PDB file of C-alpha atoms and ligand atoms in Angstrom:
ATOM      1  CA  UNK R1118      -9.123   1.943 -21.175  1.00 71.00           C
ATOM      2  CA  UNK R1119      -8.949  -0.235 -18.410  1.00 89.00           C
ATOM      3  CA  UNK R1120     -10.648   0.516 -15.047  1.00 95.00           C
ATOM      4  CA  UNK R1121      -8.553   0.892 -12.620  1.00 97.00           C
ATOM      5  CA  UNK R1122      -9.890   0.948  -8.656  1.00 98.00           C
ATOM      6  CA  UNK R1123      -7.663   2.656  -6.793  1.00 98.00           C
ATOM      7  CA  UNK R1124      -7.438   0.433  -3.223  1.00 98.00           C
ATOM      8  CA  UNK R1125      -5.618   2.311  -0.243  1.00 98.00           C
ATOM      9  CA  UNK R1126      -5.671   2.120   3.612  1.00 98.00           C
ATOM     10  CA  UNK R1127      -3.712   3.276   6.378  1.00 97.00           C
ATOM     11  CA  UNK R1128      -0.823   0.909   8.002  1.00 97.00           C
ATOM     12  CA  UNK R1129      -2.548  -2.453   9.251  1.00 97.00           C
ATOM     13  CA  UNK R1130      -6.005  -1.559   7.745  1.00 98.00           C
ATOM     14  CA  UNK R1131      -6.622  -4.799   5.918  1.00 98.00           C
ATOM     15  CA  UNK R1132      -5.548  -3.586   2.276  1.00 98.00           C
ATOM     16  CA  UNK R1133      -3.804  -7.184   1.825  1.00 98.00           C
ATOM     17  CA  UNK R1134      -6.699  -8.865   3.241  1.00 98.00           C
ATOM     18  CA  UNK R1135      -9.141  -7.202   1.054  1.00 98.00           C
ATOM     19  CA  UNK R1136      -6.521  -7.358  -2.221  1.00 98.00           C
ATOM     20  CA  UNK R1137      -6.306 -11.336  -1.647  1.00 98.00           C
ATOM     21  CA  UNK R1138     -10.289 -11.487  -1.752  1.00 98.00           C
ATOM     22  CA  UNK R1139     -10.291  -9.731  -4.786  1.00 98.00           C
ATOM     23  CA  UNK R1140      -7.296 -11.771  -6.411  1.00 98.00           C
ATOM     24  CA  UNK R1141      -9.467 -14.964  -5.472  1.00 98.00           C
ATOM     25  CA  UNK R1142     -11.911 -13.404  -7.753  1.00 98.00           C
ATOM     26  CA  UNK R1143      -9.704 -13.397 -10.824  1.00 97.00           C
ATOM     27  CA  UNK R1144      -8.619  -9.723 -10.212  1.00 98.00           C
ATOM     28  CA  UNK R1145      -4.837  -8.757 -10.861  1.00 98.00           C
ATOM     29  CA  UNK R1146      -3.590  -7.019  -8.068  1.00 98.00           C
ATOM     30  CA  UNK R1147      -0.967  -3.741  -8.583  1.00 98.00           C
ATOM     31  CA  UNK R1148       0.784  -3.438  -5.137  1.00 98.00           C
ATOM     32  CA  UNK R1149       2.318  -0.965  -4.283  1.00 97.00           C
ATOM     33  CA  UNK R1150       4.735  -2.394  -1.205  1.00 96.00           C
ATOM     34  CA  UNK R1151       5.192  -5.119  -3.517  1.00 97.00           C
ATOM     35  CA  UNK R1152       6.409  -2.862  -6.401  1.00 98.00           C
ATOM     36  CA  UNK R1153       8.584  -0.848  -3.441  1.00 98.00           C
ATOM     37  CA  UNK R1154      10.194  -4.721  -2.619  1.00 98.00           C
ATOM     38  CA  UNK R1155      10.742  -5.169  -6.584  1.00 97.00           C
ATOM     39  CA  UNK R1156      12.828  -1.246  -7.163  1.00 98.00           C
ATOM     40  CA  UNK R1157      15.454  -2.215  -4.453  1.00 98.00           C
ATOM     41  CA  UNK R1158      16.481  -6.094  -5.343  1.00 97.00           C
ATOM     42  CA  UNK R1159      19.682  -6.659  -5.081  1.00 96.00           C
ATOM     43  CA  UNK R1160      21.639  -4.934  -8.479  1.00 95.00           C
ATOM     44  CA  UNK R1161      19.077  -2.433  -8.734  1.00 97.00           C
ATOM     45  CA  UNK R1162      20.409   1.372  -8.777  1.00 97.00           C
ATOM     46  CA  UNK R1163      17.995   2.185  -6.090  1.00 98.00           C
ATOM     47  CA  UNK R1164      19.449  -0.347  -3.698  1.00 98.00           C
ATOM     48  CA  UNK R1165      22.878   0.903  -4.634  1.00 97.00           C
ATOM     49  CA  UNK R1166      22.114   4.647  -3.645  1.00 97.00           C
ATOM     50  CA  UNK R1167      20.656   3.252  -0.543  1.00 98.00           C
ATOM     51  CA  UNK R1168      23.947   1.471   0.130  1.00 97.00           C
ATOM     52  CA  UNK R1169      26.116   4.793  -0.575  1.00 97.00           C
ATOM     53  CA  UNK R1170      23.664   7.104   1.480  1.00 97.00           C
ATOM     54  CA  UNK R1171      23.382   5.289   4.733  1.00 96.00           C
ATOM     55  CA  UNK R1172      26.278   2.811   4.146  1.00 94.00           C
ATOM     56  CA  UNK R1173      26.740  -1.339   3.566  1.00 91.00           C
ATOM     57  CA  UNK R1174      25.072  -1.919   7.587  1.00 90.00           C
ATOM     58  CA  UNK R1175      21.830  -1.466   5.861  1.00 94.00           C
ATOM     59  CA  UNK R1176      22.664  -4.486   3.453  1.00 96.00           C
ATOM     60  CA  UNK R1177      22.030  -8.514   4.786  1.00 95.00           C
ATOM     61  CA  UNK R1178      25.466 -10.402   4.358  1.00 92.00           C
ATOM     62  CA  UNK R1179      23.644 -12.110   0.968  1.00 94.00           C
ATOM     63  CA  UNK R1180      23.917  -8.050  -0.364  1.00 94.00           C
ATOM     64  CA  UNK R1181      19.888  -7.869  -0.093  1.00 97.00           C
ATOM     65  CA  UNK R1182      18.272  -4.717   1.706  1.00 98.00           C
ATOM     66  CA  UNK R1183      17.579  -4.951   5.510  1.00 97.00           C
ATOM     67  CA  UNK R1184      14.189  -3.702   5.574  1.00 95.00           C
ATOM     68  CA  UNK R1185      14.002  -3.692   9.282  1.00 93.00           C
ATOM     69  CA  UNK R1186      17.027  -1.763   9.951  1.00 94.00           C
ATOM     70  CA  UNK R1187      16.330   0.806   7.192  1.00 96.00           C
ATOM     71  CA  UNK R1188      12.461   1.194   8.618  1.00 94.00           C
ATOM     72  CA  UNK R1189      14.148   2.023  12.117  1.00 92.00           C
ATOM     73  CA  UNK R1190      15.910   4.375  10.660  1.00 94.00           C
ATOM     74  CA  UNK R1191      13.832   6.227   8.240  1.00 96.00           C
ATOM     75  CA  UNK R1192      10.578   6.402  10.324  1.00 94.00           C
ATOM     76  CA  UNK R1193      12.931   8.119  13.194  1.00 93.00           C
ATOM     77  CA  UNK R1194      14.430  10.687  11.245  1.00 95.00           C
ATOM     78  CA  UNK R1195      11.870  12.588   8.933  1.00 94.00           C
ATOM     79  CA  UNK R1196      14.595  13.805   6.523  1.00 97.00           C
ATOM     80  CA  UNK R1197      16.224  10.274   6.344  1.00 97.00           C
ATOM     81  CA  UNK R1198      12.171   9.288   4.810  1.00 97.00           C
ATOM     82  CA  UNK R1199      12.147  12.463   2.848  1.00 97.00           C
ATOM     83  CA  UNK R1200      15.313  11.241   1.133  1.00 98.00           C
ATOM     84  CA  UNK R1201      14.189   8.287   1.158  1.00 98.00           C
ATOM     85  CA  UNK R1202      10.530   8.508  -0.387  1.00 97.00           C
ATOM     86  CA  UNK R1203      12.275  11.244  -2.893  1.00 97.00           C
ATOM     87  CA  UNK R1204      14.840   8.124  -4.412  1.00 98.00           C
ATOM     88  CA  UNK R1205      11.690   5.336  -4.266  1.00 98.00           C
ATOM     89  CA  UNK R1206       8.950   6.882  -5.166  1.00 96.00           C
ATOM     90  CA  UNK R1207       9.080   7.770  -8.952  1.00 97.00           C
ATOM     91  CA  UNK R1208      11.021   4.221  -9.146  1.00 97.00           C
ATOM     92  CA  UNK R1209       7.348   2.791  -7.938  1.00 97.00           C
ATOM     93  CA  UNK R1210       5.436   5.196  -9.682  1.00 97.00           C
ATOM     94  CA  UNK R1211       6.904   3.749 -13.301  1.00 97.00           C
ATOM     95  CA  UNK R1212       6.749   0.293 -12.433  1.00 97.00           C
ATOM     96  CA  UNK R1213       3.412   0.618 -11.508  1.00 97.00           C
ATOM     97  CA  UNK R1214       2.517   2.340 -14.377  1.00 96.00           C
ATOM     98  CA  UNK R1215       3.924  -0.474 -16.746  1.00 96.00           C
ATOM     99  CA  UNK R1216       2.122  -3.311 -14.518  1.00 97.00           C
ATOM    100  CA  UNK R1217      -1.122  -1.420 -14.669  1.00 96.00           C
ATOM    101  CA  UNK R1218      -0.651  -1.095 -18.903  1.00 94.00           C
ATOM    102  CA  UNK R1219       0.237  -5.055 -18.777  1.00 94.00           C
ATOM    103  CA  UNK R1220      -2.847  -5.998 -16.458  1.00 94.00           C
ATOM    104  CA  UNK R1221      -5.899  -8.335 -18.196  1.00 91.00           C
ATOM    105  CA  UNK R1222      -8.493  -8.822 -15.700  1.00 96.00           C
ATOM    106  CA  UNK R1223     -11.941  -7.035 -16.015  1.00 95.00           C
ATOM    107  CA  UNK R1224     -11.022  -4.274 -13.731  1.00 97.00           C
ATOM    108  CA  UNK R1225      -7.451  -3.892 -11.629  1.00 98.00           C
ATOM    109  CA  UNK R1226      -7.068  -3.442  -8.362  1.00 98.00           C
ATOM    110  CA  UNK R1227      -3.839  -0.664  -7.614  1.00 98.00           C
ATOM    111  CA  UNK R1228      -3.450  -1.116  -3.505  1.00 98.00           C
ATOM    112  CA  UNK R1229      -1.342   1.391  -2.234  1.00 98.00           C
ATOM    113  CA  UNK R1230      -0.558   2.588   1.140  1.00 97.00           C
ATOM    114  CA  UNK R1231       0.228   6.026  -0.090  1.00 97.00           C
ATOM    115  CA  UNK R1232      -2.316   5.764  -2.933  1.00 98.00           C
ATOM    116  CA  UNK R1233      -3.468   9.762  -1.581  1.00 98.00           C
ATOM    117  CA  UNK R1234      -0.766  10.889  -0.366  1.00 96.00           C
ATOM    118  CA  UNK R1235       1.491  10.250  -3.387  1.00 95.00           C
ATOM    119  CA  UNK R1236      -1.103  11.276  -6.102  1.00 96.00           C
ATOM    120  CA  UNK R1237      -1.701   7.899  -7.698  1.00 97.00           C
ATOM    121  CA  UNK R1238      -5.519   8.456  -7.424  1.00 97.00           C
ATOM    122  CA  UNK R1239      -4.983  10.042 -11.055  1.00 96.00           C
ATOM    123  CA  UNK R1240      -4.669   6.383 -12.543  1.00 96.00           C
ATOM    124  CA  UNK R1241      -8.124   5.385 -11.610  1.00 97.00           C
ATOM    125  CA  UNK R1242     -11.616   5.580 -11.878  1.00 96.00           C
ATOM    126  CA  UNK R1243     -12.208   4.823  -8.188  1.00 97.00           C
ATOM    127  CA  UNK R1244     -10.706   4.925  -4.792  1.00 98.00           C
ATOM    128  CA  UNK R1245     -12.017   2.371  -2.906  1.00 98.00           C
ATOM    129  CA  UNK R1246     -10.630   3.106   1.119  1.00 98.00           C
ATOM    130  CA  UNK R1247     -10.125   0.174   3.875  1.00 98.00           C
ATOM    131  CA  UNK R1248     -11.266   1.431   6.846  1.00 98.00           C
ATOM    132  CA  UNK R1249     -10.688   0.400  10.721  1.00 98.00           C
ATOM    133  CA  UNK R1250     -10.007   2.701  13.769  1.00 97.00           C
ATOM    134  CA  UNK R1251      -6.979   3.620  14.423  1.00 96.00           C
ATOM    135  CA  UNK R1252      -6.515   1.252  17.660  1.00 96.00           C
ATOM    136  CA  UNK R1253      -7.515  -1.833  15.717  1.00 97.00           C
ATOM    137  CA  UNK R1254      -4.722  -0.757  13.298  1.00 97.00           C
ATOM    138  CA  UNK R1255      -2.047  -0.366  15.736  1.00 97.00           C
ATOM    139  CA  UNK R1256      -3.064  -3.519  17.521  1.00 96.00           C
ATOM    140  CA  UNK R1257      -3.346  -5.880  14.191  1.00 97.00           C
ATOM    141  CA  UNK R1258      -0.053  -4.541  12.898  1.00 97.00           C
ATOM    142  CA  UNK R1259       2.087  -4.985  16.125  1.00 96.00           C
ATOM    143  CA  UNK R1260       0.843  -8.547  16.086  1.00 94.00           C
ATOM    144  CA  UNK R1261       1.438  -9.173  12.707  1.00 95.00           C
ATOM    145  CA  UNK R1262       4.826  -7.542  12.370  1.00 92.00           C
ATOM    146  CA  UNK R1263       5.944  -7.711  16.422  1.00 87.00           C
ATOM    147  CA  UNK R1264       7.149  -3.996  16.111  1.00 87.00           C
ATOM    148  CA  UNK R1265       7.215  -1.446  18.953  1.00 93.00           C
ATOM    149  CA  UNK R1266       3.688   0.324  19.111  1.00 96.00           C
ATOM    150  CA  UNK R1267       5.758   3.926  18.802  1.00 95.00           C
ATOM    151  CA  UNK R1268       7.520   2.684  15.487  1.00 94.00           C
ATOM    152  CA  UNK R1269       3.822   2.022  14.284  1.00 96.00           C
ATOM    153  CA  UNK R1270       2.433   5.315  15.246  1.00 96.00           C
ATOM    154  CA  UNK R1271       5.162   7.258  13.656  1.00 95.00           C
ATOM    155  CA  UNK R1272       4.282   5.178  10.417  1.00 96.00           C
ATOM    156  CA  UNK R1273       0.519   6.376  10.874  1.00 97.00           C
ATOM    157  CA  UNK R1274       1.957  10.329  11.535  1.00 95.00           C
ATOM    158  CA  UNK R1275       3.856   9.900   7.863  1.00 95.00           C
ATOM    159  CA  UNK R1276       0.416   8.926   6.609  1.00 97.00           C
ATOM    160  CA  UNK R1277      -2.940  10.756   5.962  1.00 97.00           C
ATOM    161  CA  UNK R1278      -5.120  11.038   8.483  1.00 97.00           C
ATOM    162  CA  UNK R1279      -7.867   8.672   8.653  1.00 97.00           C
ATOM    163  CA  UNK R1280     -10.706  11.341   8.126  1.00 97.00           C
ATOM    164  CA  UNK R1281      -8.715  12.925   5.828  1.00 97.00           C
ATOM    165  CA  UNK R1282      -8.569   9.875   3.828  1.00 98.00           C
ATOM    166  CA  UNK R1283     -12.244   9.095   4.095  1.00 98.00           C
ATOM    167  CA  UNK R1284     -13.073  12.385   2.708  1.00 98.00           C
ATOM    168  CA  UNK R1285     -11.268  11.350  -0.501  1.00 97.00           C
ATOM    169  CA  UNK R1286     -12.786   8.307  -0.869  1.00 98.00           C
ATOM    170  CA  UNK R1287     -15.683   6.777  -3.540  1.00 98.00           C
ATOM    171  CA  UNK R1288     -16.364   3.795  -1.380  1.00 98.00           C
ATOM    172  CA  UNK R1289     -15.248   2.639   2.045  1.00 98.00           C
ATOM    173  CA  UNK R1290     -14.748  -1.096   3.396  1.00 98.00           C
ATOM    174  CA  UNK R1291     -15.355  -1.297   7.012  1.00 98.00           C
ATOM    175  CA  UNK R1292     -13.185  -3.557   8.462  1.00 98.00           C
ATOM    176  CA  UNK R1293     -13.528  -3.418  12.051  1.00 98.00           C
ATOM    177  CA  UNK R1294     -15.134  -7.032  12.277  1.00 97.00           C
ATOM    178  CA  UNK R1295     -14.646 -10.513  11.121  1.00 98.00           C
ATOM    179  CA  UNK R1296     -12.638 -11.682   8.304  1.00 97.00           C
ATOM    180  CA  UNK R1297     -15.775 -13.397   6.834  1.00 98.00           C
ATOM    181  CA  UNK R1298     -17.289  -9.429   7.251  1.00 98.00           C
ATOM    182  CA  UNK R1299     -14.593  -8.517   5.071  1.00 98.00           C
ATOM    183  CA  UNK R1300     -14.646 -11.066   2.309  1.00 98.00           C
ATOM    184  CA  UNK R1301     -18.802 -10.778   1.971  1.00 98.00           C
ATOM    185  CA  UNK R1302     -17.826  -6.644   1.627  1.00 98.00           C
ATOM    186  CA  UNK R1303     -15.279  -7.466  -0.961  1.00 98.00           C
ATOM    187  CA  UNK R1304     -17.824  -9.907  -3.325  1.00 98.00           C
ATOM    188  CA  UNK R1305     -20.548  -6.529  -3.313  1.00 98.00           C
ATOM    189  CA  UNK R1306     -18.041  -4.612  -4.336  1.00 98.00           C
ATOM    190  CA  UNK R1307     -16.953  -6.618  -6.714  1.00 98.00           C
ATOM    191  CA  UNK R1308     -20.235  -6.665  -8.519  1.00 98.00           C
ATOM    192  CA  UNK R1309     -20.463  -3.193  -8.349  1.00 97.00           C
ATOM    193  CA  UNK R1310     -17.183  -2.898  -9.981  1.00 97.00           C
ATOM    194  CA  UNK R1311     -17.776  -5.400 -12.935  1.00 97.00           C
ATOM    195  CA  UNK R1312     -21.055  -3.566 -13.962  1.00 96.00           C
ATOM    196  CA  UNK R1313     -19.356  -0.192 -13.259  1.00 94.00           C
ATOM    197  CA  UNK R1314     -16.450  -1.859 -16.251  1.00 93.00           C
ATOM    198  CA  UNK R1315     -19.375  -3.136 -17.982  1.00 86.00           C
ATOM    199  CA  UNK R1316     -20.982   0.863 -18.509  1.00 84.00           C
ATOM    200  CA  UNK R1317     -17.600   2.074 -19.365  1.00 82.00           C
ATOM    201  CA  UNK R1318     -17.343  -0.139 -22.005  1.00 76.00           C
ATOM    202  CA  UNK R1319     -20.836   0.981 -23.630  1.00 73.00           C
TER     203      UNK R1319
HETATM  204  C1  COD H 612      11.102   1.458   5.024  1.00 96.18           C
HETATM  205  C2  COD H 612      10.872   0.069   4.427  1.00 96.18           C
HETATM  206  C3  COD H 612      12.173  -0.523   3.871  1.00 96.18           C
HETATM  207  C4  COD H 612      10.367  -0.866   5.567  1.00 96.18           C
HETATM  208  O1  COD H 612      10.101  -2.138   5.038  1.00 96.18           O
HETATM  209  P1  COD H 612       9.095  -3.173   5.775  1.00 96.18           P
HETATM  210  O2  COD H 612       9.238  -4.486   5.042  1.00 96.18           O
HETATM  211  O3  COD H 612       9.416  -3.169   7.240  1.00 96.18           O
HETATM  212  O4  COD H 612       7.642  -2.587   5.599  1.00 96.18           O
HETATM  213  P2  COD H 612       6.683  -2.569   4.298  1.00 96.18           P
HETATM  214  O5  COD H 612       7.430  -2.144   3.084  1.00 96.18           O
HETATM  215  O6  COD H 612       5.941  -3.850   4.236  1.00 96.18           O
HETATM  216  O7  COD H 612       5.710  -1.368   4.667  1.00 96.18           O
HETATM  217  C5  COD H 612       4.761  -1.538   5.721  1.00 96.18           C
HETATM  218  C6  COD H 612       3.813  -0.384   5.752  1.00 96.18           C
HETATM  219  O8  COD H 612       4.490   0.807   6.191  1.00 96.18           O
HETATM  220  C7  COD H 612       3.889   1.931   5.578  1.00 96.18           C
HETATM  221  N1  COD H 612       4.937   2.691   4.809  1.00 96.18           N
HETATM  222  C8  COD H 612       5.997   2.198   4.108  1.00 96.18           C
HETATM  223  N2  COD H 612       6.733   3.171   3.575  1.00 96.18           N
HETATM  224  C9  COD H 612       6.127   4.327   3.939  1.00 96.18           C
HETATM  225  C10 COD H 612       6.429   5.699   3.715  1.00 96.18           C
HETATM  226  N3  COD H 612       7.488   6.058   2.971  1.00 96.18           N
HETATM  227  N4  COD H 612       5.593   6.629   4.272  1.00 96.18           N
HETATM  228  C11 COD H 612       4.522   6.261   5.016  1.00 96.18           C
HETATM  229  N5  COD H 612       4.196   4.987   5.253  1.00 96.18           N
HETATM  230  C12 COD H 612       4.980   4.029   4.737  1.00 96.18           C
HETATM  231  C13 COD H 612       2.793   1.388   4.669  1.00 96.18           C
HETATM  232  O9  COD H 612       1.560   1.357   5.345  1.00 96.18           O
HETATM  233  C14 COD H 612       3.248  -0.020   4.395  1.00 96.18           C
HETATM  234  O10 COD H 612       2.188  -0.859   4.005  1.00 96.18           O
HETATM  235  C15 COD H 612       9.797   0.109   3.289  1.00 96.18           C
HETATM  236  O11 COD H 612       8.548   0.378   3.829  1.00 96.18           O
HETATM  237  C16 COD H 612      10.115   1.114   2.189  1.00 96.18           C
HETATM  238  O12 COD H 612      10.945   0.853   1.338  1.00 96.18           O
HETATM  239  N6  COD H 612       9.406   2.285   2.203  1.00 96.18           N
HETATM  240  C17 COD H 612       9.613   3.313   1.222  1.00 96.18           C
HETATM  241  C18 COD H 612       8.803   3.027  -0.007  1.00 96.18           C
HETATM  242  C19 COD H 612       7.344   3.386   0.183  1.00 96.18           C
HETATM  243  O13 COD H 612       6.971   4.545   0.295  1.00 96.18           O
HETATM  244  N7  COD H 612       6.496   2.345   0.238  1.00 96.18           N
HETATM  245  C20 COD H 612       5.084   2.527   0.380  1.00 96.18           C
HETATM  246  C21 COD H 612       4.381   2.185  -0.897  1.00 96.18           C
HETATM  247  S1  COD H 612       4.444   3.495  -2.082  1.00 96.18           S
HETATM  248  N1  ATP H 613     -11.121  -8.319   9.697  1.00 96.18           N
HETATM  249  C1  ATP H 613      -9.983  -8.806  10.231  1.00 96.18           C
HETATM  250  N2  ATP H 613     -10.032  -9.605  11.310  1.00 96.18           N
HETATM  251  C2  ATP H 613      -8.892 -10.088  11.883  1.00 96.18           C
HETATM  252  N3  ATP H 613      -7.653  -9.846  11.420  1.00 96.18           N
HETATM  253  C3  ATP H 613      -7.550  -9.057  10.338  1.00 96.18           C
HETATM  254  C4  ATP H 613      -8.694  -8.493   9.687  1.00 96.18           C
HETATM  255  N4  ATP H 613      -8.269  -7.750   8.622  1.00 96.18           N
HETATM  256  C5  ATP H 613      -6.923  -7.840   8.619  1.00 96.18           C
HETATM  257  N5  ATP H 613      -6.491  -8.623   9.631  1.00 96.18           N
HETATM  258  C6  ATP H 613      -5.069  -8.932   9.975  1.00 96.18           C
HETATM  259  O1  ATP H 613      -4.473  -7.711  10.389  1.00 96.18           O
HETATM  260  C7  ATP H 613      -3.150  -7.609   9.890  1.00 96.18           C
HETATM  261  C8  ATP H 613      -3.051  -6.348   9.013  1.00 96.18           C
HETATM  262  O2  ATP H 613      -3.793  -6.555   7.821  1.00 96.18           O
HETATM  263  P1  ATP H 613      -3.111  -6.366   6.377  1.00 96.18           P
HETATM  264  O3  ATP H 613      -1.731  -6.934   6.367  1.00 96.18           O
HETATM  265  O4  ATP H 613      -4.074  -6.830   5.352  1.00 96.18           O
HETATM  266  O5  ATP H 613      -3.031  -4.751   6.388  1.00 96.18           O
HETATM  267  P2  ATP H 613      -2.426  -3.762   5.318  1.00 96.18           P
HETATM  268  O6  ATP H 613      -3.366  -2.618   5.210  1.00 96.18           O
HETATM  269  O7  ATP H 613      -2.092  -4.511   4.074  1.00 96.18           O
HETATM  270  O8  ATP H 613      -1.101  -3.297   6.072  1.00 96.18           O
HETATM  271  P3  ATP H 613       0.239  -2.531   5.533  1.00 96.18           P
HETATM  272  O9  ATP H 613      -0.125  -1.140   5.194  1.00 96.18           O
HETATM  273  O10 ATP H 613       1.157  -2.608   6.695  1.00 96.18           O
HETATM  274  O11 ATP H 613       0.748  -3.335   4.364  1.00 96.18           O
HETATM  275  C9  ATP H 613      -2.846  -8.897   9.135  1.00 96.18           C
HETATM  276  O12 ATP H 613      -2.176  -9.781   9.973  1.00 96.18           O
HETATM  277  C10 ATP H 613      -4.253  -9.415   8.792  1.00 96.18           C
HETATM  278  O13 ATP H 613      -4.296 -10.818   8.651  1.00 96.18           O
END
């Protein structure tokens, strides 16, 4: 069975930071936002209920999705994300399934924003949670993404609290300092996880 180690973290926390550590390591990453990109390309029947629901404004002229305009709307209207997260998520939940069951690295890594919240803990052995106060989130992700610092705290109030998610969690990555804090946390882990692969096998 492969191991599966469960990565989550709330918006801005430093889950892609930590997953590309890990991928530099030779682990194969299952992402979650990257699965949600993958359900609604253009031809998809997830894109095309998004279309009918909210209408063709939410498309780009090439016919792709407008992920900004559709993350205005859905993270300012709770039943819009309810709909929204209802059409998406079992979409995700079977890709990711299928990427985990094609995956060849020692362990995989399944990073997931909603990794908790959705139930996707159930795939693997660990739950490894990226950590940073919530200010440090807000700050990173508004410079990252130059959105509005109330779009990013309703995006935090859809997700778990952060010492709600810490209770849940089997090992936590503190990333309130340095990158190179970050990438040394990453390579202990790492070993920990390749002997912890190692046991199962036994
Ligand atoms: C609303 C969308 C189009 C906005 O796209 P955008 O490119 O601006 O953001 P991106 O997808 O990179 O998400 C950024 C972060 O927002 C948070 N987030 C996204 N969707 C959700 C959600 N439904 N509930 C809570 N937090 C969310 C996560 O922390 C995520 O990492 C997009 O987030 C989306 O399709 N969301 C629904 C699918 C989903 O739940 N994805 C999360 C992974 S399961
Ligand atoms: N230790 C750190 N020091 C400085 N910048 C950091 C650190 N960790 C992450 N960052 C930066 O903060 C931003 C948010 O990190 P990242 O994109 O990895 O978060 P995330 O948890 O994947 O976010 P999301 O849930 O939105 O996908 C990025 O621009 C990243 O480069």
């Amino acid at each position: 069975m492969t191991y599966v180690v469960g990565v989550t973290g709330g918006i801005g926390s430093g889950k892609s930071a930590a997953t590309a550590e890990f991928e530099k390591l030779g682990i194969t990453i299952v992402d979650a936002d990257v699965v949600a990109r993958q359900v609604v390309m253009p031809g998809t029947p997830c894109l095309q209920a998004i279309a009918e629901h909210f209408g063709n404004q939410l498309l780009t002229e090439g016919g792709e999705l407008n992920r900004k305009a559709l993350r205005q709307r859905v993270f300012s209207n709770p039943q819009e994300k309810e709909w929204l997260n209802k059409l998406l998520h079992p979409a995700i939940r079977e890709e990711i399934i299928s990427q985990l069951e094609q995956a060849d690295s020692p362990y995989v890594i399944l990073s997931a924003p909603l990794l908790l919240e959705n139930g996707l803990e159930k795939y693997c052995q660990r739950v490894l949670v990226i950590d940073a106060p919530e200010s440090l989130q807000i700050s990173r992700t508004i410079q990252r993404d130059d959105s509005p610092k109330k779009e990013v705290e309703a995006i935090m109030k859809a997700q778990l609290s952060r010492s709600e998610r810490l209770k849940k969690a089997n090992d936590v990555l503190n990333n309130d300092g340095s990158l190179e804090q970050l990438e040394q946390q990453v390579l202990q882990l790492h070993q920990r996880y390749l002997a912890a692969t190692v046991a199962q096998e036994k």
